[in-house]
Tab-separated table of C-alpha atoms in Angstrom:
chain	number	residue	atom	x	y	z
H	1	UNK	CA	24.445	16.519	-26.065
H	2	UNK	CA	27.355	15.035	-27.395
H	3	UNK	CA	29.057	17.596	-25.197
H	4	UNK	CA	28.091	15.551	-21.780
H	5	UNK	CA	30.707	12.745	-21.197
H	6	UNK	CA	29.579	10.381	-19.276
H	7	UNK	CA	26.814	6.404	-19.482
H	8	UNK	CA	23.805	7.767	-20.986
H	9	UNK	CA	21.854	4.049	-20.436
H	10	UNK	CA	19.905	4.964	-17.708
H	11	UNK	CA	16.591	4.823	-19.420
H	12	UNK	CA	17.959	1.142	-20.987
H	13	UNK	CA	18.321	-0.726	-17.465
H	14	UNK	CA	15.269	-2.015	-16.355
H	15	UNK	CA	16.322	-2.080	-12.669
H	16	UNK	CA	17.774	1.382	-11.772
H	17	UNK	CA	16.142	4.073	-9.922
H	18	UNK	CA	15.618	7.798	-10.506
H	19	UNK	CA	14.243	8.502	-6.992
H	20	UNK	CA	15.773	6.492	-4.304
H	21	UNK	CA	16.109	7.401	-0.421
H	22	UNK	CA	18.766	9.276	1.219
H	23	UNK	CA	21.230	7.464	3.288
H	24	UNK	CA	20.884	8.955	6.894
H	25	UNK	CA	18.332	11.722	6.086
H	26	UNK	CA	14.786	10.885	6.272
H	27	UNK	CA	13.777	14.109	5.336
H	28	UNK	CA	15.461	13.786	1.731
H	29	UNK	CA	15.411	12.217	-1.365
H	30	UNK	CA	18.415	11.723	-4.840
H	31	UNK	CA	17.185	12.349	-7.717
H	32	UNK	CA	19.667	10.742	-10.568
H	33	UNK	CA	21.363	8.635	-7.330
H	34	UNK	CA	24.204	6.661	-9.394
H	35	UNK	CA	24.672	10.284	-11.208
H	36	UNK	CA	23.593	8.761	-15.156
H	37	UNK	CA	23.631	10.991	-17.533
H	38	UNK	CA	19.665	11.293	-17.570
H	39	UNK	CA	17.763	14.159	-20.584
H	40	UNK	CA	14.763	14.883	-19.536
H	41	UNK	CA	11.599	16.508	-21.207
H	42	UNK	CA	10.084	19.439	-19.125
H	43	UNK	CA	7.105	21.162	-21.944
H	44	UNK	CA	9.280	21.454	-24.885
H	45	UNK	CA	12.690	22.431	-22.675
H	46	UNK	CA	15.778	19.567	-22.934
H	47	UNK	CA	17.918	19.050	-18.845
H	48	UNK	CA	20.434	16.801	-18.713
H	49	UNK	CA	20.534	15.302	-15.175
H	50	UNK	CA	24.202	14.686	-14.528
H	51	UNK	CA	25.077	14.320	-10.769
H	52	UNK	CA	22.731	12.812	-7.971
H	53	UNK	CA	20.555	15.829	-6.461
H	54	UNK	CA	19.051	15.975	-3.304
H	55	UNK	CA	15.742	16.510	-2.857
H	56	UNK	CA	14.615	17.790	0.806
H	57	UNK	CA	10.737	17.443	1.704
H	58	UNK	CA	10.926	20.755	3.721
H	59	UNK	CA	13.278	23.015	2.247
H	60	UNK	CA	11.934	22.423	-1.669
H	61	UNK	CA	8.768	22.123	-0.246
H	62	UNK	CA	6.405	24.750	-3.092
H	63	UNK	CA	4.321	26.027	-0.321
H	64	UNK	CA	3.096	25.457	3.141
H	65	UNK	CA	4.249	22.965	5.968
H	66	UNK	CA	4.491	19.092	5.414
H	67	UNK	CA	2.400	17.335	6.739
H	68	UNK	CA	2.243	13.775	8.275
H	69	UNK	CA	1.034	10.681	6.500
H	70	UNK	CA	0.337	12.421	3.187
H	71	UNK	CA	1.408	11.874	-0.433
H	72	UNK	CA	3.963	14.367	-1.724
H	73	UNK	CA	5.310	14.674	-5.814
H	74	UNK	CA	8.575	15.509	-6.780
H	75	UNK	CA	9.143	17.664	-10.011
H	76	UNK	CA	11.656	18.359	-12.131
H	77	UNK	CA	10.770	22.481	-12.997
H	78	UNK	CA	12.607	24.602	-15.501
H	79	UNK	CA	12.268	28.230	-15.674
H	80	UNK	CA	13.616	28.055	-19.580
H	81	UNK	CA	16.979	27.750	-18.965
H	82	UNK	CA	17.678	26.070	-15.357
H	83	UNK	CA	16.525	22.727	-14.330
H	84	UNK	CA	15.419	22.637	-10.592
H	85	UNK	CA	13.366	20.291	-8.072
H	86	UNK	CA	10.130	20.451	-6.102
H	87	UNK	CA	7.959	18.504	-3.435
H	88	UNK	CA	4.724	19.124	-3.565
H	89	UNK	CA	0.953	17.607	-2.098
H	90	UNK	CA	-0.313	19.051	-5.623
H	91	UNK	CA	-0.604	15.472	-7.738
H	92	UNK	CA	-1.068	18.488	-11.337
H	93	UNK	CA	2.188	20.769	-11.011
H	94	UNK	CA	3.919	22.454	-7.928
H	95	UNK	CA	2.953	26.082	-6.984
H	96	UNK	CA	4.827	28.616	-8.730
H	97	UNK	CA	5.575	26.447	-12.367
H	98	UNK	CA	2.503	25.439	-14.626
H	99	UNK	CA	2.539	22.177	-16.958
H	100	UNK	CA	4.481	23.269	-19.440
H	101	UNK	CA	7.799	24.557	-16.751
H	102	UNK	CA	7.307	21.084	-14.445
H	103	UNK	CA	7.620	17.170	-14.949
H	104	UNK	CA	6.233	14.959	-11.892
H	105	UNK	CA	9.069	12.079	-11.827
H	106	UNK	CA	8.152	10.533	-8.709
H	107	UNK	CA	6.954	10.717	-5.030
H	108	UNK	CA	6.974	9.472	-1.765
H	109	UNK	CA	4.539	9.232	1.275
H	110	UNK	CA	5.502	10.399	5.226
H	111	UNK	CA	5.406	8.685	7.958
H	112	UNK	CA	1.553	9.269	9.965
H	113	UNK	CA	2.851	8.630	13.804
H	114	UNK	CA	6.469	8.419	14.762
H	115	UNK	CA	7.794	4.644	15.659
H	116	UNK	CA	9.801	5.599	18.296
H	117	UNK	CA	12.151	2.652	19.656
H	118	UNK	CA	11.654	-0.312	18.403
H	119	UNK	CA	15.160	-3.261	18.628
H	120	UNK	CA	16.213	-4.620	15.333
H	121	UNK	CA	12.918	-2.487	13.447
H	122	UNK	CA	14.029	-0.716	9.886
H	123	UNK	CA	12.264	1.761	11.312
H	124	UNK	CA	13.725	2.843	14.374
H	125	UNK	CA	13.554	6.197	15.436
H	126	UNK	CA	11.709	7.344	12.436
H	127	UNK	CA	9.890	10.687	12.795
H	128	UNK	CA	6.800	11.673	12.378
H	129	UNK	CA	6.891	13.573	8.787
H	130	UNK	CA	9.689	11.605	7.853
H	131	UNK	CA	9.793	9.901	4.324
H	132	UNK	CA	8.765	5.895	4.246
H	133	UNK	CA	11.611	4.624	2.328
H	134	UNK	CA	9.419	1.833	0.589
H	135	UNK	CA	7.201	4.165	-0.399
H	136	UNK	CA	9.172	6.020	-2.785
H	137	UNK	CA	8.243	5.753	-6.398
H	138	UNK	CA	9.356	7.182	-9.726
H	139	UNK	CA	8.826	6.623	-13.786
H	140	UNK	CA	11.103	3.367	-13.677
H	141	UNK	CA	10.273	1.801	-10.475
H	142	UNK	CA	5.688	2.319	-9.531
H	143	UNK	CA	2.488	0.949	-9.299
H	144	UNK	CA	1.007	-0.976	-12.378
H	145	UNK	CA	-1.757	0.383	-12.127
H	146	UNK	CA	0.364	4.199	-12.201
H	147	UNK	CA	-1.524	4.806	-8.632
H	148	UNK	CA	1.305	5.081	-5.656
H	149	UNK	CA	-1.282	7.565	-3.412
H	150	UNK	CA	-0.915	5.505	0.123
H	151	UNK	CA	1.743	2.303	-1.256
H	152	UNK	CA	4.914	0.666	-0.222
H	153	UNK	CA	7.062	-1.342	-2.168
H	154	UNK	CA	7.718	-5.157	-0.643
H	155	UNK	CA	10.946	-6.122	-2.651
H	156	UNK	CA	11.176	-9.834	-1.302
H	157	UNK	CA	7.452	-10.103	-2.726
H	158	UNK	CA	8.008	-7.659	-5.626
H	159	UNK	CA	4.781	-6.380	-4.970
H	160	UNK	CA	3.433	-2.293	-4.209
H	161	UNK	CA	0.882	-2.858	-0.811
H	162	UNK	CA	-1.430	-0.240	0.892
H	163	UNK	CA	0.021	1.190	4.091
H	164	UNK	CA	-3.442	1.373	5.363
H	165	UNK	CA	-6.482	-1.034	5.861
H	166	UNK	CA	-8.805	-0.314	2.639
H	167	UNK	CA	-11.257	2.491	3.024
H	168	UNK	CA	-13.975	3.701	0.590
H	169	UNK	CA	-15.207	1.334	-1.616
H	170	UNK	CA	-16.204	0.698	-5.282
H	171	UNK	CA	-13.737	3.642	-7.449
H	172	UNK	CA	-13.185	5.073	-4.239
H	173	UNK	CA	-10.957	2.613	-2.369
H	174	UNK	CA	-7.874	3.949	-1.732
H	175	UNK	CA	-4.957	4.034	1.306
H	176	UNK	CA	-5.187	6.739	3.237
H	177	UNK	CA	-4.501	8.246	6.512
H	178	UNK	CA	-7.525	8.802	8.767
H	179	UNK	CA	-9.592	7.681	6.220
H	180	UNK	CA	-13.205	5.109	7.698
H	181	UNK	CA	-12.271	1.622	7.739
H	182	UNK	CA	-13.844	-0.260	5.399
H	183	UNK	CA	-15.663	-3.183	6.987
H	184	UNK	CA	-19.232	-4.647	7.149
H	185	UNK	CA	-18.799	-6.490	3.846
H	186	UNK	CA	-18.057	-10.180	2.239
H	187	UNK	CA	-15.116	-11.127	0.669
H	188	UNK	CA	-16.622	-10.737	-2.460
H	189	UNK	CA	-17.009	-7.178	-1.852
H	190	UNK	CA	-13.811	-6.470	-1.339
H	191	UNK	CA	-12.630	-8.489	-4.531
H	192	UNK	CA	-15.047	-5.997	-6.201
H	193	UNK	CA	-13.481	-2.921	-4.620
H	194	UNK	CA	-9.481	-4.070	-5.324
H	195	UNK	CA	-10.406	-4.582	-9.231
H	196	UNK	CA	-12.326	-1.229	-9.504
H	197	UNK	CA	-8.731	0.276	-8.703
H	198	UNK	CA	-6.282	-2.013	-10.156
H	199	UNK	CA	-5.585	-3.851	-7.223
H	200	UNK	CA	-6.498	-7.585	-5.146
H	201	UNK	CA	-6.668	-8.835	-1.788
H	202	UNK	CA	-3.855	-10.283	-0.286
H	203	UNK	CA	-2.224	-14.248	-0.534
H	204	UNK	CA	-1.104	-15.937	2.524
H	205	UNK	CA	2.367	-15.764	1.530
H	206	UNK	CA	2.321	-11.788	0.951
H	207	UNK	CA	0.180	-11.259	3.930
H	208	UNK	CA	3.225	-12.726	5.628
H	209	UNK	CA	5.741	-10.942	4.180
H	210	UNK	CA	4.343	-7.400	4.579
H	211	UNK	CA	3.517	-7.426	8.102
H	212	UNK	CA	6.536	-8.902	9.454
H	213	UNK	CA	8.085	-6.576	12.136
H	214	UNK	CA	4.484	-5.811	12.792
H	215	UNK	CA	3.360	-6.229	16.907
H	216	UNK	CA	3.072	-10.192	17.338
H	217	UNK	CA	0.730	-11.713	19.865
H	218	UNK	CA	-0.534	-8.331	21.189
H	219	UNK	CA	-3.928	-6.279	19.838
H	220	UNK	CA	-3.995	-2.733	19.764
H	221	UNK	CA	-4.404	-0.004	22.836
H	222	UNK	CA	-7.902	-0.160	24.908
H	223	UNK	CA	-8.807	-3.357	22.980
H	224	UNK	CA	-11.649	-1.592	20.512
H	225	UNK	CA	-12.336	-1.459	16.762
H	226	UNK	CA	-10.187	1.699	15.858
H	227	UNK	CA	-12.461	2.742	13.315
H	228	UNK	CA	-10.152	4.612	10.994
H	229	UNK	CA	-6.772	4.370	9.665
H	230	UNK	CA	-3.763	5.919	11.179
H	231	UNK	CA	-0.359	5.307	13.505
H	232	UNK	CA	-1.681	2.914	16.640
H	233	UNK	CA	-0.228	1.367	19.615
H	234	UNK	CA	-0.566	-1.838	20.618
H	235	UNK	CA	-1.373	-3.128	24.223
H	236	UNK	CA	2.284	-2.918	25.063
H	237	UNK	CA	2.538	1.144	24.092
H	238	UNK	CA	4.604	-0.401	20.684
H	239	UNK	CA	3.587	0.865	17.749
H	240	UNK	CA	1.748	-1.295	15.354
H	241	UNK	CA	4.100	-0.887	11.989
H	242	UNK	CA	5.483	-3.707	9.773
H	243	UNK	CA	9.181	-3.532	8.661
H	244	UNK	CA	8.307	-1.978	4.975
H	245	UNK	CA	6.010	1.014	7.119
H	246	UNK	CA	2.578	-1.226	6.617
H	247	UNK	CA	-0.013	0.114	9.479
H	248	UNK	CA	-2.207	-2.062	11.859
H	249	UNK	CA	-1.484	-5.663	10.518
H	250	UNK	CA	-1.827	-7.186	13.622
H	251	UNK	CA	-3.858	-7.185	16.083
H	252	UNK	CA	-6.388	-3.841	14.672
H	253	UNK	CA	-8.844	-5.703	11.967
H	254	UNK	CA	-8.464	-8.931	10.377
H	255	UNK	CA	-7.927	-8.643	6.716
H	256	UNK	CA	-9.118	-11.209	4.212
H	257	UNK	CA	-6.690	-12.327	1.654
H	258	UNK	CA	-7.523	-14.564	-1.503
H	259	UNK	CA	-6.199	-17.854	0.046
H	260	UNK	CA	-9.006	-20.797	-0.265
H	261	UNK	CA	-9.783	-23.096	2.870
H	262	UNK	CA	-12.153	-25.759	4.238
H	263	UNK	CA	-14.269	-26.756	6.951
H	264	UNK	CA	-16.700	-30.156	6.677
H	265	UNK	CA	-19.651	-29.214	8.675
H	266	UNK	CA	-21.859	-31.698	7.172
H	267	UNK	CA	-22.453	-35.091	5.278
H	268	UNK	CA	-25.037	-33.610	2.826
H	269	UNK	CA	-23.865	-30.640	0.360
H	270	UNK	CA	-26.723	-27.544	-0.290
H	271	UNK	CA	-26.867	-24.577	-3.111
H	272	UNK	CA	-26.248	-21.549	-1.649
H	273	UNK	CA	-27.506	-18.532	-3.366
H	274	UNK	CA	-24.547	-15.881	-3.175
H	275	UNK	CA	-25.750	-12.116	-2.700
H	276	UNK	CA	-26.247	-10.064	-5.247
H	277	UNK	CA	-28.172	-12.162	-8.035
H	278	UNK	CA	-24.438	-13.507	-9.155
H	279	UNK	CA	-24.694	-17.185	-8.923
H	280	UNK	CA	-24.369	-19.877	-5.614
H	281	UNK	CA	-22.218	-21.981	-4.169
H	282	UNK	CA	-22.412	-25.048	-3.622
H	283	UNK	CA	-21.319	-27.206	-0.262
H	284	UNK	CA	-20.804	-28.698	3.084
H	285	UNK	CA	-23.372	-26.235	5.176
H	286	UNK	CA	-23.588	-26.870	8.277
H	287	UNK	CA	-27.672	-27.411	7.346
H	288	UNK	CA	-29.257	-26.762	4.080
H	289	UNK	CA	-29.840	-22.969	3.842
H	290	UNK	CA	-33.101	-22.909	2.918
H	291	UNK	CA	-33.556	-19.089	2.415
H	292	UNK	CA	-33.404	-17.647	-1.039
H	293	UNK	CA	-30.021	-16.286	-0.556
H	294	UNK	CA	-26.920	-17.023	1.842
H	295	UNK	CA	-26.214	-14.949	5.027
H	296	UNK	CA	-24.534	-15.112	8.047
H	297	UNK	CA	-26.562	-17.361	9.904
H	298	UNK	CA	-25.611	-20.027	7.029
H	299	UNK	CA	-21.804	-21.311	7.457
H	300	UNK	CA	-20.074	-24.511	6.958
H	301	UNK	CA	-16.946	-25.767	4.085
H	302	UNK	CA	-15.992	-22.902	1.742
H	303	UNK	CA	-14.023	-20.701	3.693
H	304	UNK	CA	-11.801	-17.743	2.399
H	305	UNK	CA	-8.825	-16.981	5.257
H	306	UNK	CA	-8.863	-14.221	7.140
H	307	UNK	CA	-5.182	-12.798	8.868
H	308	UNK	CA	-3.768	-10.391	11.143
H	309	UNK	CA	-6.229	-10.752	14.001
H	310	UNK	CA	-8.693	-8.002	15.465
H	311	UNK	CA	-8.949	-5.560	18.478
H	312	UNK	CA	-9.619	-8.660	20.420
H	313	UNK	CA	-7.384	-11.157	19.038
H	314	UNK	CA	-4.656	-10.576	22.076
H	315	UNK	CA	-2.292	-13.201	22.168
H	316	UNK	CA	-4.114	-15.067	18.910
H	317	UNK	CA	-2.797	-12.148	16.906
H	318	UNK	CA	0.403	-11.671	14.248
H	319	UNK	CA	2.007	-11.973	10.908
H	320	UNK	CA	1.434	-15.435	11.024
H	321	UNK	CA	-2.266	-15.375	12.482
H	322	UNK	CA	-4.983	-17.165	10.680
H	323	UNK	CA	-8.722	-18.023	11.288
H	324	UNK	CA	-10.179	-20.707	8.947
H	325	UNK	CA	-14.154	-20.175	9.264
H	326	UNK	CA	-15.526	-17.382	7.620
H	327	UNK	CA	-17.322	-17.717	4.140
H	328	UNK	CA	-17.100	-15.476	1.191
H	329	UNK	CA	-20.358	-14.075	1.917
H	330	UNK	CA	-19.806	-13.710	5.482
H	331	UNK	CA	-20.323	-9.821	6.861
H	332	UNK	CA	-18.564	-9.059	10.044
H	333	UNK	CA	-17.309	-5.450	11.136
H	334	UNK	CA	-14.304	-6.840	12.541
H	335	UNK	CA	-12.575	-8.074	8.857
H	336	UNK	CA	-11.476	-5.691	6.789
H	337	UNK	CA	-8.953	-6.090	3.717
H	338	UNK	CA	-5.323	-4.751	2.209
H	339	UNK	CA	-4.687	-4.415	-1.444
H	340	UNK	CA	-1.372	-5.051	-3.595
H	341	UNK	CA	-0.720	-4.021	-6.836
H	342	UNK	CA	1.993	-5.239	-9.374
H	343	UNK	CA	5.002	-3.169	-10.077
């Protein structure tokens, strides 16, 4: 390695990126954007990256055609002598290279639907299949659970967050384009879903940040349950996308937050047995729950915040919209979730 001049300190500097967005071209990323000397081992082959390299999502795709709303991986590849880079939807290795001749170094997510023109929006003019800049991850900049599927990074809160409303449950919980939105699950169920995949619900402050830039005081066109995740538009024909690329934050589904609130409903306190035989909650119910287990008919006191607004919220919807009357055991078809994960 002594034949190479230049700075070798890349891996020792915490905040440097191995892959970054390409200025002015949303179909490309740059590997080694600061042109450090970066040694990389691929199988038994050592290579040294010495300059920034453009990697094109179309031209460097290993096989097939680029798809919208899809996670792609960037691979450093070798034929034993020459270093090259490939983009692939295959999470194991790109077509034409085996595990001994390729190494995954990062990835990105493609935009599920064109943004159109939105004045002042960072993604205004982005086309379907363009690379979401906040979704780009690499070996030094990634989610703590090591699964960056369907995530974007919010630099203001320094967290990775789901692009899409949650679909699936338990270990199958994910953020995916075209997924069936999970609903009719109580707050506790969603907490369990997040924990199963190394994620958690957003806080009040975090939701405000990740939803900024979304449609405000409008709901989804047609004012009906969207059913599945995608790139929707609101009643004004505007794309429902935030500044960092989160879809359907406002006016599609309410979303459970971590935060606790409280509504005083009675002068008397009662114990209510929570679903799943996992304990009870003592609070000021509107009336004595009486039954063996609390349900949607039992309310009061204990409240978990929901945010954003659902398909019928209209002018009530927005990045700062909150509803403070839904208790942790409530199951509602208009409430879903979105998760965050530490970097």
